[in-house]
């Protein structure tokens, strides 16, 4: 089993929470993804933060292109690990 992780970068917390809900529906994920606030370097304002959704894919069944397109629906993207 490999430890494959996908990181989806979202513009705000609401988008990140919606993505977590939609992941299970769209991709049938079993495990709850990790949601992390990522303050941009040098920014103190809470508005200037991205939210990361870290998703484990031990079986390697999630397509990176589909995840990138999926994150784009919330104005986000998939970051290469």
Tab-separated table of N, CA and C in Angstrom:
chain	number	residue	atom	x	y	z
A	1	UNK	N	0.842	-1.175	0.000
A	1	UNK	CA	0.000	0.000	0.000
A	1	UNK	C	0.891	1.243	0.000
A	2	UNK	N	0.627	2.167	-0.897
A	2	UNK	CA	1.423	3.383	-0.943
A	2	UNK	C	0.694	4.501	-0.202
A	3	UNK	N	1.454	5.522	0.159
A	3	UNK	CA	0.879	6.645	0.889
A	3	UNK	C	0.738	7.819	-0.067
A	4	UNK	N	-0.255	7.755	-0.930
A	4	UNK	CA	-0.498	8.820	-1.900
A	4	UNK	C	-1.414	9.848	-1.253
A	5	UNK	N	-1.046	11.109	-1.382
A	5	UNK	CA	-1.877	12.188	-0.852
A	5	UNK	C	-2.142	13.193	-1.965
A	6	UNK	N	-3.326	13.727	-1.953
A	6	UNK	CA	-3.703	14.794	-2.865
A	6	UNK	C	-4.017	16.009	-2.000
A	7	UNK	N	-3.549	17.170	-2.430
A	7	UNK	CA	-3.815	18.403	-1.700
A	7	UNK	C	-4.627	19.320	-2.604
A	8	UNK	N	-5.827	19.636	-2.156
A	8	UNK	CA	-6.690	20.562	-2.885
A	8	UNK	C	-6.623	21.907	-2.177
A	9	UNK	N	-6.345	22.964	-2.931
A	9	UNK	CA	-6.211	24.306	-2.374
A	9	UNK	C	-7.486	25.071	-2.693
A	10	UNK	N	-8.138	25.596	-1.642
A	10	UNK	CA	-9.410	26.289	-1.795
A	10	UNK	C	-9.298	27.707	-1.261
A	11	UNK	N	-10.125	28.618	-1.776
A	11	UNK	CA	-10.012	30.027	-1.403
A	11	UNK	C	-10.517	30.377	-0.004
A	12	UNK	N	-11.417	29.568	0.563
A	12	UNK	CA	-11.941	29.903	1.889
A	12	UNK	C	-12.464	28.656	2.595
A	13	UNK	N	-12.782	28.840	3.852
A	13	UNK	CA	-13.218	27.709	4.677
A	13	UNK	C	-14.519	27.092	4.168
A	14	UNK	N	-15.467	27.935	3.758
A	14	UNK	CA	-16.739	27.411	3.264
A	14	UNK	C	-16.523	26.495	2.068
A	15	UNK	N	-15.664	26.921	1.147
A	15	UNK	CA	-15.380	26.097	-0.029
A	15	UNK	C	-14.737	24.777	0.399
A	16	UNK	N	-13.809	24.837	1.349
A	16	UNK	CA	-13.140	23.625	1.814
A	16	UNK	C	-14.144	22.648	2.429
A	17	UNK	N	-15.066	23.171	3.233
A	17	UNK	CA	-16.065	22.308	3.868
A	17	UNK	C	-17.018	21.708	2.837
A	18	UNK	N	-17.385	22.492	1.822
A	18	UNK	CA	-18.242	21.966	0.763
A	18	UNK	C	-17.520	20.872	-0.024
A	19	UNK	N	-16.244	21.072	-0.279
A	19	UNK	CA	-15.449	20.080	-1.004
A	19	UNK	C	-15.393	18.770	-0.227
A	20	UNK	N	-15.188	18.849	1.074
A	20	UNK	CA	-15.134	17.633	1.900
A	20	UNK	C	-16.441	16.856	1.760
A	21	UNK	N	-17.572	17.558	1.814
A	21	UNK	CA	-18.873	16.900	1.672
A	21	UNK	C	-19.018	16.260	0.291
A	22	UNK	N	-18.631	17.009	-0.730
A	22	UNK	CA	-18.816	16.560	-2.108
A	22	UNK	C	-17.852	15.435	-2.502
A	23	UNK	N	-16.693	15.364	-1.849
A	23	UNK	CA	-15.722	14.307	-2.184
A	23	UNK	C	-16.331	12.920	-2.021
A	24	UNK	N	-17.000	12.709	-0.898
A	24	UNK	CA	-17.595	11.401	-0.638
A	24	UNK	C	-18.676	11.080	-1.666
A	25	UNK	N	-19.472	12.091	-2.000
A	25	UNK	CA	-20.557	11.873	-2.967
A	25	UNK	C	-20.009	11.591	-4.364
A	26	UNK	N	-19.031	12.381	-4.789
A	26	UNK	CA	-18.541	12.287	-6.164
A	26	UNK	C	-17.555	11.143	-6.362
A	27	UNK	N	-16.656	10.951	-5.392
A	27	UNK	CA	-15.572	9.982	-5.580
A	27	UNK	C	-15.683	8.751	-4.683
A	28	UNK	N	-16.666	8.732	-3.788
A	28	UNK	CA	-16.847	7.576	-2.921
A	28	UNK	C	-15.725	7.386	-1.921
A	29	UNK	N	-15.131	8.493	-1.463
A	29	UNK	CA	-14.041	8.389	-0.491
A	29	UNK	C	-14.589	7.939	0.857
A	30	UNK	N	-13.823	7.101	1.525
A	30	UNK	CA	-14.226	6.564	2.826
A	30	UNK	C	-13.698	7.407	3.976
A	31	UNK	N	-12.465	7.832	3.847
A	31	UNK	CA	-11.784	8.510	4.938
A	31	UNK	C	-12.051	10.011	4.910
A	32	UNK	N	-12.234	10.582	6.086
A	32	UNK	CA	-12.452	12.022	6.201
A	32	UNK	C	-11.142	12.748	5.874
A	33	UNK	N	-11.175	13.652	4.894
A	33	UNK	CA	-9.963	14.403	4.568
A	33	UNK	C	-9.589	15.364	5.694
A	34	UNK	N	-8.344	15.759	5.723
A	34	UNK	CA	-7.846	16.728	6.686
A	34	UNK	C	-8.020	18.122	6.089
A	35	UNK	N	-8.595	19.048	6.861
A	35	UNK	CA	-8.780	20.427	6.404
A	35	UNK	C	-7.839	21.309	7.222
A	36	UNK	N	-7.009	22.092	6.517
A	36	UNK	CA	-5.979	22.894	7.173
A	36	UNK	C	-6.016	24.320	6.639
A	37	UNK	N	-5.941	25.296	7.535
A	37	UNK	CA	-5.833	26.699	7.122
A	37	UNK	C	-4.370	26.984	6.828
A	38	UNK	N	-4.109	27.599	5.685
A	38	UNK	CA	-2.737	27.892	5.273
A	38	UNK	C	-2.614	29.390	5.030
A	39	UNK	N	-2.080	30.117	6.021
A	39	UNK	CA	-1.894	31.562	5.862
A	39	UNK	C	-0.818	31.801	4.818
A	40	UNK	N	-1.074	32.745	3.957
A	40	UNK	CA	-0.093	33.076	2.937
A	40	UNK	C	1.100	33.763	3.586
A	41	UNK	N	2.279	33.501	3.086
A	41	UNK	CA	3.513	34.052	3.654
A	41	UNK	C	3.438	35.573	3.766
A	42	UNK	N	3.721	36.078	4.970
A	42	UNK	CA	3.750	37.517	5.182
A	42	UNK	C	2.389	38.157	5.379
A	43	UNK	N	1.342	37.378	5.396
A	43	UNK	CA	-0.006	37.934	5.545
A	43	UNK	C	-0.538	37.622	6.938
A	44	UNK	N	-1.001	38.677	7.622
A	44	UNK	CA	-1.586	38.499	8.953
A	44	UNK	C	-3.101	38.484	8.905
A	45	UNK	N	-3.670	39.030	7.858
A	45	UNK	CA	-5.112	39.145	7.725
A	45	UNK	C	-5.736	37.768	7.518
A	46	UNK	N	-6.728	37.435	8.298
A	46	UNK	CA	-7.384	36.129	8.187
A	46	UNK	C	-8.017	35.925	6.816
A	47	UNK	N	-8.355	37.019	6.151
A	47	UNK	CA	-8.948	36.899	4.817
A	47	UNK	C	-7.935	36.396	3.795
A	48	UNK	N	-6.652	36.627	4.064
A	48	UNK	CA	-5.603	36.229	3.131
A	48	UNK	C	-5.075	34.848	3.487
A	49	UNK	N	-5.952	33.886	3.483
A	49	UNK	CA	-5.564	32.515	3.795
A	49	UNK	C	-6.205	31.589	2.782
A	50	UNK	N	-5.507	30.516	2.509
A	50	UNK	CA	-6.078	29.466	1.677
A	50	UNK	C	-6.405	28.315	2.617
A	51	UNK	N	-7.301	27.481	2.167
A	51	UNK	CA	-7.649	26.302	2.938
A	51	UNK	C	-7.247	25.077	2.132
A	52	UNK	N	-6.599	24.145	2.792
A	52	UNK	CA	-6.128	22.933	2.137
A	52	UNK	C	-6.984	21.755	2.572
A	53	UNK	N	-7.337	20.928	1.621
A	53	UNK	CA	-8.019	19.670	1.909
A	53	UNK	C	-7.031	18.578	1.506
A	54	UNK	N	-6.549	17.842	2.506
A	54	UNK	CA	-5.559	16.790	2.272
A	54	UNK	C	-6.287	15.457	2.272
A	55	UNK	N	-6.171	14.772	1.160
A	55	UNK	CA	-6.922	13.543	0.934
A	55	UNK	C	-5.969	12.387	0.697
A	56	UNK	N	-6.082	11.345	1.502
A	56	UNK	CA	-5.256	10.143	1.310
A	56	UNK	C	-5.902	9.255	0.261
A	57	UNK	N	-5.051	8.681	-0.566
A	57	UNK	CA	-5.523	7.808	-1.653
A	57	UNK	C	-4.619	6.580	-1.698
A	58	UNK	N	-4.703	5.770	-0.639
A	58	UNK	CA	-3.812	4.608	-0.515
A	58	UNK	C	-3.980	3.603	-1.643
A	59	UNK	N	-5.186	3.517	-2.186
A	59	UNK	CA	-5.424	2.555	-3.273
A	59	UNK	C	-5.055	3.130	-4.639
A	60	UNK	N	-4.746	4.435	-4.687
A	60	UNK	CA	-4.355	5.066	-5.936
A	60	UNK	C	-5.462	5.094	-6.975
A	61	UNK	N	-6.693	5.260	-6.530
A	61	UNK	CA	-7.833	5.212	-7.448
A	61	UNK	C	-8.330	6.585	-7.891
A	62	UNK	N	-7.863	7.646	-7.234
A	62	UNK	CA	-8.334	8.989	-7.582
A	62	UNK	C	-7.472	9.561	-8.706
A	63	UNK	N	-8.127	10.066	-9.728
A	63	UNK	CA	-7.432	10.638	-10.878
A	63	UNK	C	-7.054	12.094	-10.574
A	64	UNK	N	-5.762	12.437	-10.635
A	64	UNK	CA	-5.339	13.808	-10.340
A	64	UNK	C	-6.035	14.853	-11.214
A	65	UNK	N	-6.226	14.566	-12.487
A	65	UNK	CA	-6.900	15.510	-13.383
A	65	UNK	C	-8.337	15.764	-12.973
A	66	UNK	N	-9.025	14.698	-12.582
A	66	UNK	CA	-10.415	14.849	-12.135
A	66	UNK	C	-10.484	15.648	-10.840
A	67	UNK	N	-9.517	15.419	-9.941
A	67	UNK	CA	-9.496	16.174	-8.686
A	67	UNK	C	-9.225	17.653	-8.947
A	68	UNK	N	-8.350	17.960	-9.897
A	68	UNK	CA	-8.047	19.350	-10.227
A	68	UNK	C	-9.295	20.037	-10.791
A	69	UNK	N	-9.984	19.349	-11.679
A	69	UNK	CA	-11.224	19.884	-12.257
A	69	UNK	C	-12.281	20.066	-11.166
A	70	UNK	N	-12.373	19.081	-10.274
A	70	UNK	CA	-13.314	19.121	-9.156
A	70	UNK	C	-13.041	20.343	-8.266
A	71	UNK	N	-11.788	20.563	-7.877
A	71	UNK	CA	-11.430	21.706	-7.032
A	71	UNK	C	-11.720	23.016	-7.754
A	72	UNK	N	-11.574	23.021	-9.072
A	72	UNK	CA	-11.844	24.217	-9.865
A	72	UNK	C	-13.288	24.674	-9.774
A	73	UNK	N	-14.177	23.754	-9.452
A	73	UNK	CA	-15.585	24.119	-9.291
A	73	UNK	C	-15.785	25.075	-8.112
A	74	UNK	N	-14.807	25.117	-7.203
A	74	UNK	CA	-14.827	26.026	-6.050
A	74	UNK	C	-13.706	27.061	-6.165
A	75	UNK	N	-13.242	27.312	-7.373
A	75	UNK	CA	-12.153	28.255	-7.623
A	75	UNK	C	-10.863	27.842	-6.931
A	76	UNK	N	-10.653	26.537	-6.864
A	76	UNK	CA	-9.443	26.008	-6.264
A	76	UNK	C	-8.666	25.192	-7.274
A	77	UNK	N	-7.681	24.477	-6.801
A	77	UNK	CA	-6.856	23.626	-7.660
A	77	UNK	C	-6.216	22.513	-6.851
A	78	UNK	N	-5.668	21.534	-7.547
A	78	UNK	CA	-4.933	20.441	-6.910
A	78	UNK	C	-3.457	20.772	-6.983
A	79	UNK	N	-2.817	20.716	-5.840
A	79	UNK	CA	-1.392	21.023	-5.719
A	79	UNK	C	-0.607	19.720	-5.869
A	80	UNK	N	0.487	19.762	-6.618
A	80	UNK	CA	1.349	18.583	-6.721
A	80	UNK	C	2.094	18.419	-5.410
A	81	UNK	N	2.097	17.217	-4.845
A	81	UNK	CA	2.800	17.014	-3.550
A	81	UNK	C	4.311	17.123	-3.700
